[in-house]
PDB file of C-alpha atoms in Angstrom:
ATOM      1  CA  UNK A1363      11.805 -49.417  12.870  1.00 93.00           C
ATOM      2  CA  UNK A1364      11.610 -49.797   9.091  1.00 94.00           C
ATOM      3  CA  UNK A1365      14.102 -52.253   7.509  1.00 94.00           C
ATOM      4  CA  UNK A1366      17.053 -52.221   7.680  1.00 93.00           C
ATOM      5  CA  UNK A1367      16.839 -50.118  10.882  1.00 91.00           C
ATOM      6  CA  UNK A1368      17.566 -51.695  14.270  1.00 91.00           C
ATOM      7  CA  UNK A1369      17.052 -50.492  17.839  1.00 90.00           C
ATOM      8  CA  UNK A1370      19.928 -48.660  19.543  1.00 89.00           C
ATOM      9  CA  UNK A1371      18.843 -48.116  23.157  1.00 89.00           C
ATOM     10  CA  UNK A1372      20.245 -45.031  24.869  1.00 87.00           C
ATOM     11  CA  UNK A1373      21.582 -43.540  21.651  1.00 82.00           C
ATOM     12  CA  UNK A1374      21.262 -39.735  21.520  1.00 77.00           C
ATOM     13  CA  UNK A1375      21.379 -39.849  17.723  1.00 69.00           C
ATOM     14  CA  UNK A1376      18.945 -41.336  15.248  1.00 65.00           C
ATOM     15  CA  UNK A1377      16.029 -41.434  17.689  1.00 70.00           C
ATOM     16  CA  UNK A1378      17.337 -44.694  19.166  1.00 75.00           C
ATOM     17  CA  UNK A1379      17.858 -46.365  15.798  1.00 79.00           C
ATOM     18  CA  UNK A1380      20.866 -47.568  13.840  1.00 79.00           C
ATOM     19  CA  UNK A1381      21.523 -49.009  10.384  1.00 79.00           C
ATOM     20  CA  UNK A1382      19.378 -46.228   8.952  1.00 76.00           C
ATOM     21  CA  UNK A1383      18.050 -44.560   6.973  1.00 85.00           C
ATOM     22  CA  UNK A1384      15.128 -46.864   6.222  1.00 90.00           C
ATOM     23  CA  UNK A1385      14.949 -48.569   2.845  1.00 89.00           C
ATOM     24  CA  UNK A1386      15.284 -48.882  -0.014  1.00 96.00           C
ATOM     25  CA  UNK A1387      12.372 -51.338  -0.131  1.00 97.00           C
ATOM     26  CA  UNK A1388      10.771 -53.203  -3.034  1.00 98.00           C
ATOM     27  CA  UNK A1389       7.103 -52.730  -3.915  1.00 97.00           C
ATOM     28  CA  UNK A1390       5.004 -55.810  -3.236  1.00 95.00           C
ATOM     29  CA  UNK A1391       7.547 -57.524  -0.976  1.00 96.00           C
ATOM     30  CA  UNK A1392       6.588 -58.308   2.619  1.00 97.00           C
ATOM     31  CA  UNK A1393       8.357 -56.552   5.487  1.00 97.00           C
ATOM     32  CA  UNK A1394       8.090 -56.414   9.268  1.00 96.00           C
ATOM     33  CA  UNK A1395       7.887 -52.984  10.892  1.00 96.00           C
ATOM     34  CA  UNK A1396       8.420 -52.595  14.639  1.00 95.00           C
ATOM     35  CA  UNK A1397       7.046 -49.779  16.798  1.00 94.00           C
ATOM     36  CA  UNK A1398       8.671 -49.297  20.227  1.00 91.00           C
ATOM     37  CA  UNK A1399       7.665 -47.243  23.235  1.00 90.00           C
ATOM     38  CA  UNK A1400      10.789 -45.536  24.592  1.00 89.00           C
ATOM     39  CA  UNK A1401      11.819 -43.149  27.367  1.00 87.00           C
ATOM     40  CA  UNK A1402      13.537 -39.791  26.872  1.00 87.00           C
ATOM     41  CA  UNK A1403      16.819 -41.605  26.209  1.00 89.00           C
ATOM     42  CA  UNK A1404      15.390 -43.957  23.598  1.00 88.00           C
ATOM     43  CA  UNK A1405      15.379 -46.981  25.888  1.00 91.00           C
ATOM     44  CA  UNK A1406      12.564 -49.465  25.383  1.00 90.00           C
ATOM     45  CA  UNK A1407       9.931 -49.262  28.113  1.00 89.00           C
ATOM     46  CA  UNK A1408       7.054 -51.627  28.785  1.00 85.00           C
ATOM     47  CA  UNK A1409       3.570 -50.206  28.545  1.00 74.00           C
ATOM     48  CA  UNK A1410       1.180 -50.988  31.380  1.00 72.00           C
ATOM     49  CA  UNK A1411      -1.638 -48.819  30.066  1.00 80.00           C
ATOM     50  CA  UNK A1412      -3.063 -51.208  27.488  1.00 84.00           C
ATOM     51  CA  UNK A1413      -2.097 -49.080  24.509  1.00 90.00           C
ATOM     52  CA  UNK A1414      -2.494 -50.231  20.937  1.00 94.00           C
ATOM     53  CA  UNK A1415      -0.779 -48.494  18.045  1.00 96.00           C
ATOM     54  CA  UNK A1416      -1.584 -48.137  14.344  1.00 97.00           C
ATOM     55  CA  UNK A1417       0.440 -47.614  11.190  1.00 96.00           C
ATOM     56  CA  UNK A1418      -0.428 -45.348   8.272  1.00 96.00           C
ATOM     57  CA  UNK A1419       1.536 -44.358   5.175  1.00 96.00           C
ATOM     58  CA  UNK A1420       1.286 -41.636   2.549  1.00 96.00           C
ATOM     59  CA  UNK A1421       0.152 -44.200  -0.038  1.00 95.00           C
ATOM     60  CA  UNK A1422      -3.581 -44.925  -0.303  1.00 93.00           C
ATOM     61  CA  UNK A1423      -3.061 -48.391  -1.786  1.00 95.00           C
ATOM     62  CA  UNK A1424      -0.571 -49.433   0.888  1.00 95.00           C
ATOM     63  CA  UNK A1425      -2.920 -48.240   3.639  1.00 95.00           C
ATOM     64  CA  UNK A1426      -5.751 -50.406   2.294  1.00 93.00           C
ATOM     65  CA  UNK A1427      -3.770 -53.571   3.091  1.00 93.00           C
ATOM     66  CA  UNK A1428      -1.958 -52.610   6.316  1.00 95.00           C
ATOM     67  CA  UNK A1429      -2.325 -54.845   9.388  1.00 95.00           C
ATOM     68  CA  UNK A1430      -4.712 -53.619  12.090  1.00 95.00           C
ATOM     69  CA  UNK A1431      -3.703 -52.062  15.433  1.00 96.00           C
ATOM     70  CA  UNK A1432      -1.122 -53.972  17.494  1.00 95.00           C
ATOM     71  CA  UNK A1433      -0.628 -54.241  21.258  1.00 93.00           C
ATOM     72  CA  UNK A1434       2.268 -52.298  22.814  1.00 90.00           C
ATOM     73  CA  UNK A1435       2.223 -54.108  26.187  1.00 79.00           C
ATOM     74  CA  UNK A1436       5.828 -55.393  26.062  1.00 87.00           C
ATOM     75  CA  UNK A1437       7.107 -52.155  24.620  1.00 90.00           C
ATOM     76  CA  UNK A1438       7.147 -53.433  21.037  1.00 93.00           C
ATOM     77  CA  UNK A1439       4.283 -53.628  18.560  1.00 94.00           C
ATOM     78  CA  UNK A1440       5.003 -55.876  15.574  1.00 95.00           C
ATOM     79  CA  UNK A1441       3.421 -55.284  12.174  1.00 96.00           C
ATOM     80  CA  UNK A1442       4.115 -58.259   9.928  1.00 96.00           C
ATOM     81  CA  UNK A1443       3.491 -58.714   6.210  1.00 96.00           C
ATOM     82  CA  UNK A1444       3.592 -55.019   5.372  1.00 96.00           C
ATOM     83  CA  UNK A1445       3.792 -54.526   1.592  1.00 96.00           C
ATOM     84  CA  UNK A1446       4.266 -51.109   0.019  1.00 96.00           C
ATOM     85  CA  UNK A1447       2.154 -50.754  -3.119  1.00 96.00           C
ATOM     86  CA  UNK A1448       3.240 -47.674  -5.074  1.00 96.00           C
ATOM     87  CA  UNK A1449       6.918 -47.229  -5.924  1.00 97.00           C
ATOM     88  CA  UNK A1450       8.221 -43.752  -5.061  1.00 96.00           C
ATOM     89  CA  UNK A1451      11.169 -42.032  -3.393  1.00 94.00           C
ATOM     90  CA  UNK A1452       9.155 -40.153  -0.769  1.00 94.00           C
ATOM     91  CA  UNK A1453       7.190 -42.799   1.133  1.00 96.00           C
ATOM     92  CA  UNK A1454       6.492 -42.197   4.818  1.00 96.00           C
ATOM     93  CA  UNK A1455       5.232 -44.351   7.698  1.00 96.00           C
ATOM     94  CA  UNK A1456       3.563 -42.915  10.794  1.00 97.00           C
ATOM     95  CA  UNK A1457       3.017 -44.789  14.067  1.00 96.00           C
ATOM     96  CA  UNK A1458       0.423 -43.377  16.455  1.00 96.00           C
ATOM     97  CA  UNK A1459      -1.564 -44.496  19.493  1.00 94.00           C
ATOM     98  CA  UNK A1460      -4.826 -46.117  18.465  1.00 93.00           C
ATOM     99  CA  UNK A1461      -6.220 -46.636  21.969  1.00 92.00           C
ATOM    100  CA  UNK A1462      -4.993 -45.741  25.450  1.00 88.00           C
ATOM    101  CA  UNK A1463      -3.084 -42.723  26.795  1.00 89.00           C
ATOM    102  CA  UNK A1464      -1.541 -40.520  24.110  1.00 89.00           C
ATOM    103  CA  UNK A1465       2.103 -40.687  23.066  1.00 89.00           C
ATOM    104  CA  UNK A1466       3.820 -38.472  20.526  1.00 89.00           C
ATOM    105  CA  UNK A1467       3.449 -40.053  17.053  1.00 92.00           C
ATOM    106  CA  UNK A1468       6.574 -40.758  15.047  1.00 92.00           C
ATOM    107  CA  UNK A1469       6.918 -40.492  11.275  1.00 93.00           C
ATOM    108  CA  UNK A1470       9.646 -42.023   9.128  1.00 92.00           C
ATOM    109  CA  UNK A1471      10.077 -40.032   5.905  1.00 93.00           C
ATOM    110  CA  UNK A1472      12.060 -40.268   2.699  1.00 93.00           C
ATOM    111  CA  UNK A1473      11.649 -44.035   2.303  1.00 95.00           C
ATOM    112  CA  UNK A1474      12.491 -45.180  -1.210  1.00 96.00           C
ATOM    113  CA  UNK A1475      10.279 -47.948  -2.611  1.00 97.00           C
ATOM    114  CA  UNK A1476      11.536 -49.353  -5.899  1.00 97.00           C
ATOM    115  CA  UNK A1477       9.513 -51.357  -8.437  1.00 98.00           C
ATOM    116  CA  UNK A1478       9.828 -55.122  -8.286  1.00 97.00           C
ATOM    117  CA  UNK A1479      10.621 -57.483 -11.149  1.00 97.00           C
ATOM    118  CA  UNK A1480       8.480 -57.188 -14.278  1.00 98.00           C
ATOM    119  CA  UNK A1481       5.710 -59.803 -14.100  1.00 98.00           C
ATOM    120  CA  UNK A1482       2.869 -58.731 -16.404  1.00 98.00           C
ATOM    121  CA  UNK A1483       1.744 -56.577 -19.278  1.00 98.00           C
ATOM    122  CA  UNK A1484      -1.142 -54.135 -19.006  1.00 98.00           C
ATOM    123  CA  UNK A1485      -2.995 -52.355 -21.800  1.00 98.00           C
ATOM    124  CA  UNK A1486      -4.091 -48.756 -21.213  1.00 98.00           C
ATOM    125  CA  UNK A1487      -7.035 -47.730 -23.379  1.00 98.00           C
ATOM    126  CA  UNK A1488      -7.638 -44.172 -24.626  1.00 97.00           C
ATOM    127  CA  UNK A1489      -8.259 -41.962 -21.592  1.00 97.00           C
ATOM    128  CA  UNK A1490      -6.463 -44.207 -19.097  1.00 97.00           C
ATOM    129  CA  UNK A1491      -3.270 -43.144 -17.325  1.00 97.00           C
ATOM    130  CA  UNK A1492      -0.931 -44.890 -14.917  1.00 98.00           C
ATOM    131  CA  UNK A1493      -1.753 -45.114 -11.193  1.00 97.00           C
ATOM    132  CA  UNK A1494       1.171 -46.881  -9.480  1.00 97.00           C
ATOM    133  CA  UNK A1495       0.151 -49.450  -6.867  1.00 96.00           C
ATOM    134  CA  UNK A1496      -3.575 -49.455  -7.705  1.00 96.00           C
ATOM    135  CA  UNK A1497      -4.960 -53.005  -7.540  1.00 92.00           C
ATOM    136  CA  UNK A1498      -8.699 -52.451  -7.984  1.00 91.00           C
ATOM    137  CA  UNK A1499     -10.957 -51.556 -10.912  1.00 91.00           C
ATOM    138  CA  UNK A1500      -8.480 -51.289 -13.778  1.00 94.00           C
ATOM    139  CA  UNK A1501      -5.311 -52.253 -11.864  1.00 96.00           C
ATOM    140  CA  UNK A1502      -2.457 -49.804 -12.344  1.00 97.00           C
ATOM    141  CA  UNK A1503      -4.660 -47.434 -14.350  1.00 97.00           C
ATOM    142  CA  UNK A1504      -7.370 -44.827 -14.035  1.00 96.00           C
ATOM    143  CA  UNK A1505     -10.833 -46.179 -14.812  1.00 94.00           C
ATOM    144  CA  UNK A1506     -12.140 -43.532 -17.266  1.00 92.00           C
ATOM    145  CA  UNK A1507     -12.140 -44.737 -20.890  1.00 94.00           C
ATOM    146  CA  UNK A1508     -12.869 -42.776 -24.051  1.00 95.00           C
ATOM    147  CA  UNK A1509     -15.343 -44.226 -26.550  1.00 94.00           C
ATOM    148  CA  UNK A1510     -13.940 -45.402 -29.889  1.00 95.00           C
ATOM    149  CA  UNK A1511     -15.631 -45.552 -33.288  1.00 96.00           C
ATOM    150  CA  UNK A1512     -15.592 -48.441 -35.748  1.00 96.00           C
ATOM    151  CA  UNK A1513     -13.128 -47.772 -38.545  1.00 94.00           C
ATOM    152  CA  UNK A1514     -11.477 -44.802 -36.812  1.00 96.00           C
ATOM    153  CA  UNK A1515      -7.824 -45.079 -35.783  1.00 96.00           C
ATOM    154  CA  UNK A1516      -6.956 -44.979 -32.090  1.00 97.00           C
ATOM    155  CA  UNK A1517      -4.004 -45.833 -29.890  1.00 97.00           C
ATOM    156  CA  UNK A1518      -3.208 -47.682 -26.668  1.00 97.00           C
ATOM    157  CA  UNK A1519      -0.236 -47.804 -24.339  1.00 98.00           C
ATOM    158  CA  UNK A1520       1.241 -51.095 -23.177  1.00 98.00           C
ATOM    159  CA  UNK A1521       3.360 -51.308 -20.025  1.00 98.00           C
ATOM    160  CA  UNK A1522       5.462 -53.888 -18.192  1.00 98.00           C
ATOM    161  CA  UNK A1523       4.420 -53.944 -14.533  1.00 98.00           C
ATOM    162  CA  UNK A1524       5.551 -55.595 -11.308  1.00 98.00           C
ATOM    163  CA  UNK A1525       3.275 -57.561  -8.987  1.00 96.00           C
ATOM    164  CA  UNK A1526       2.097 -54.313  -7.332  1.00 97.00           C
ATOM    165  CA  UNK A1527       1.294 -52.598 -10.663  1.00 97.00           C
ATOM    166  CA  UNK A1528       4.297 -50.304 -10.901  1.00 98.00           C
ATOM    167  CA  UNK A1529       5.996 -49.580 -14.229  1.00 98.00           C
ATOM    168  CA  UNK A1530       9.254 -51.531 -14.638  1.00 98.00           C
ATOM    169  CA  UNK A1531      11.395 -49.432 -16.971  1.00 97.00           C
ATOM    170  CA  UNK A1532      14.042 -52.116 -17.486  1.00 96.00           C
ATOM    171  CA  UNK A1533      11.756 -54.437 -19.477  1.00 97.00           C
ATOM    172  CA  UNK A1534      12.385 -54.688 -23.223  1.00 97.00           C
ATOM    173  CA  UNK A1535      10.133 -57.598 -24.192  1.00 97.00           C
ATOM    174  CA  UNK A1536       8.397 -57.959 -27.520  1.00 97.00           C
ATOM    175  CA  UNK A1537       4.661 -58.653 -27.600  1.00 97.00           C
ATOM    176  CA  UNK A1538       1.756 -59.174 -29.997  1.00 97.00           C
ATOM    177  CA  UNK A1539      -1.349 -57.001 -29.779  1.00 97.00           C
ATOM    178  CA  UNK A1540      -4.760 -58.486 -30.675  1.00 97.00           C
ATOM    179  CA  UNK A1541      -8.426 -57.869 -29.844  1.00 97.00           C
ATOM    180  CA  UNK A1542     -11.676 -59.700 -29.236  1.00 97.00           C
ATOM    181  CA  UNK A1543     -13.072 -58.199 -32.466  1.00 96.00           C
ATOM    182  CA  UNK A1544     -12.995 -61.215 -34.784  1.00 94.00           C
ATOM    183  CA  UNK A1545     -13.158 -59.008 -37.888  1.00 95.00           C
ATOM    184  CA  UNK A1546     -10.319 -56.686 -36.878  1.00 93.00           C
ATOM    185  CA  UNK A1547      -7.436 -58.909 -37.991  1.00 88.00           C
ATOM    186  CA  UNK A1548      -4.192 -57.651 -36.441  1.00 90.00           C
ATOM    187  CA  UNK A1549      -6.125 -54.498 -35.487  1.00 93.00           C
ATOM    188  CA  UNK A1550      -5.758 -53.254 -39.063  1.00 89.00           C
ATOM    189  CA  UNK A1551      -1.951 -53.271 -38.842  1.00 92.00           C
ATOM    190  CA  UNK A1552       0.454 -54.896 -41.280  1.00 90.00           C
ATOM    191  CA  UNK A1553       2.499 -55.909 -38.227  1.00 93.00           C
ATOM    192  CA  UNK A1554       0.895 -56.188 -34.790  1.00 95.00           C
ATOM    193  CA  UNK A1555       4.179 -56.977 -33.000  1.00 96.00           C
ATOM    194  CA  UNK A1556       5.810 -54.356 -30.797  1.00 97.00           C
ATOM    195  CA  UNK A1557       8.837 -54.055 -28.516  1.00 97.00           C
ATOM    196  CA  UNK A1558       8.851 -52.319 -25.162  1.00 98.00           C
ATOM    197  CA  UNK A1559      11.289 -49.449 -24.723  1.00 98.00           C
ATOM    198  CA  UNK A1560      11.974 -48.561 -21.088  1.00 98.00           C
ATOM    199  CA  UNK A1561       9.084 -50.824 -20.145  1.00 98.00           C
ATOM    200  CA  UNK A1562       6.452 -49.202 -22.347  1.00 98.00           C
ATOM    201  CA  UNK A1563       5.283 -48.529 -25.881  1.00 98.00           C
ATOM    202  CA  UNK A1564       2.557 -46.487 -27.570  1.00 97.00           C
ATOM    203  CA  UNK A1565       0.736 -48.522 -30.236  1.00 97.00           C
ATOM    204  CA  UNK A1566      -1.029 -46.227 -32.689  1.00 96.00           C
ATOM    205  CA  UNK A1567      -3.039 -46.591 -35.881  1.00 95.00           C
ATOM    206  CA  UNK A1568      -5.231 -49.326 -34.421  1.00 97.00           C
ATOM    207  CA  UNK A1569      -8.660 -49.922 -35.898  1.00 96.00           C
ATOM    208  CA  UNK A1570     -11.690 -51.972 -34.824  1.00 97.00           C
ATOM    209  CA  UNK A1571     -14.507 -52.969 -37.155  1.00 96.00           C
ATOM    210  CA  UNK A1572     -17.393 -54.149 -34.967  1.00 96.00           C
ATOM    211  CA  UNK A1573     -19.581 -51.649 -33.079  1.00 96.00           C
ATOM    212  CA  UNK A1574     -19.660 -53.438 -29.739  1.00 97.00           C
ATOM    213  CA  UNK A1575     -17.611 -53.822 -26.579  1.00 97.00           C
ATOM    214  CA  UNK A1576     -14.082 -55.032 -27.270  1.00 97.00           C
ATOM    215  CA  UNK A1577     -10.965 -55.902 -25.305  1.00 97.00           C
ATOM    216  CA  UNK A1578      -7.352 -55.634 -26.424  1.00 97.00           C
ATOM    217  CA  UNK A1579      -4.782 -58.255 -25.481  1.00 98.00           C
ATOM    218  CA  UNK A1580      -0.997 -58.090 -25.255  1.00 98.00           C
ATOM    219  CA  UNK A1581       0.861 -61.430 -25.321  1.00 98.00           C
ATOM    220  CA  UNK A1582       4.511 -61.681 -24.355  1.00 98.00           C
ATOM    221  CA  UNK A1583       6.853 -62.562 -27.211  1.00 96.00           C
ATOM    222  CA  UNK A1584      10.051 -62.955 -25.199  1.00 96.00           C
ATOM    223  CA  UNK A1585      13.216 -60.929 -24.899  1.00 95.00           C
ATOM    224  CA  UNK A1586      13.048 -60.521 -21.133  1.00 94.00           C
ATOM    225  CA  UNK A1587      11.369 -61.969 -18.047  1.00 94.00           C
ATOM    226  CA  UNK A1588       8.231 -63.989 -18.763  1.00 97.00           C
ATOM    227  CA  UNK A1589       5.278 -61.584 -18.609  1.00 98.00           C
ATOM    228  CA  UNK A1590       1.673 -62.651 -18.125  1.00 98.00           C
ATOM    229  CA  UNK A1591      -0.893 -61.591 -20.716  1.00 98.00           C
ATOM    230  CA  UNK A1592      -2.290 -58.080 -20.494  1.00 98.00           C
ATOM    231  CA  UNK A1593      -6.028 -57.749 -21.107  1.00 97.00           C
ATOM    232  CA  UNK A1594      -7.620 -54.314 -21.281  1.00 97.00           C
ATOM    233  CA  UNK A1595     -10.890 -53.197 -19.805  1.00 97.00           C
ATOM    234  CA  UNK A1596     -13.904 -53.179 -22.136  1.00 97.00           C
ATOM    235  CA  UNK A1597     -13.634 -50.532 -24.842  1.00 97.00           C
ATOM    236  CA  UNK A1598     -16.977 -49.194 -26.104  1.00 97.00           C
ATOM    237  CA  UNK A1599     -16.991 -48.981 -29.904  1.00 97.00           C
ATOM    238  CA  UNK A1600     -19.728 -46.931 -31.591  1.00 97.00           C
ATOM    239  CA  UNK A1601     -20.823 -47.280 -35.236  1.00 96.00           C
ATOM    240  CA  UNK A1602     -19.452 -44.733 -37.722  1.00 92.00           C
ATOM    241  CA  UNK A1603     -21.452 -42.283 -39.829  1.00 92.00           C
ATOM    242  CA  UNK A1604     -24.011 -43.654 -42.334  1.00 91.00           C
ATOM    243  CA  UNK A1605     -22.358 -44.609 -45.625  1.00 90.00           C
ATOM    244  CA  UNK A1606     -24.698 -47.097 -47.295  1.00 91.00           C
ATOM    245  CA  UNK A1607     -28.256 -48.330 -47.342  1.00 90.00           C
TER     246      UNK A1607
END
């Protein structure tokens, strides 16, 4: 039973559930999912075989934080504090026997998980793309980064994200973009202030001066919910071609 579903013992419709379909849910919020053992008429039935059951979803990042197997002895296994990571309209949850005599698994499909409230900015360096729900490495992004060159223009993308690292397309905050390169004042721009459109913006024409590792920072300037600072991964910056002795 995925919220807001409730049990409906004996019901020939809905597989013994009412108040369905499941969802919509909000990414990052905690939910309780119940798994019941039922007879052919969808009545709850106690399990005397010592079964435990497990949950899995079709989202890698949700699976990484799911509770472990739960006991089905009283006919109900309770999975508390379940948080869906990646927002999508096609999430599924499958309950299956983890130990004990087999029972037919059940899968709930078509669960909509919406992004939560915008909470932070993230800065995607050249080569990085969005990965909704990812909370390791470069959270919310792929890890591969292209190498930049001192004095050569490049661009980054800045996004408003929820607590689970999903794009929030309602955010329209302004922000200032800076770097850890002390000689790259305003990243070579006359104006290093930007405004999110649909929760994102592409900042182009950026330029670093020092051949070293650098980070870019996005600081909220207001115009929406308060967003925590976005700090990029390290960007490798190579020296340019020889020009002088």
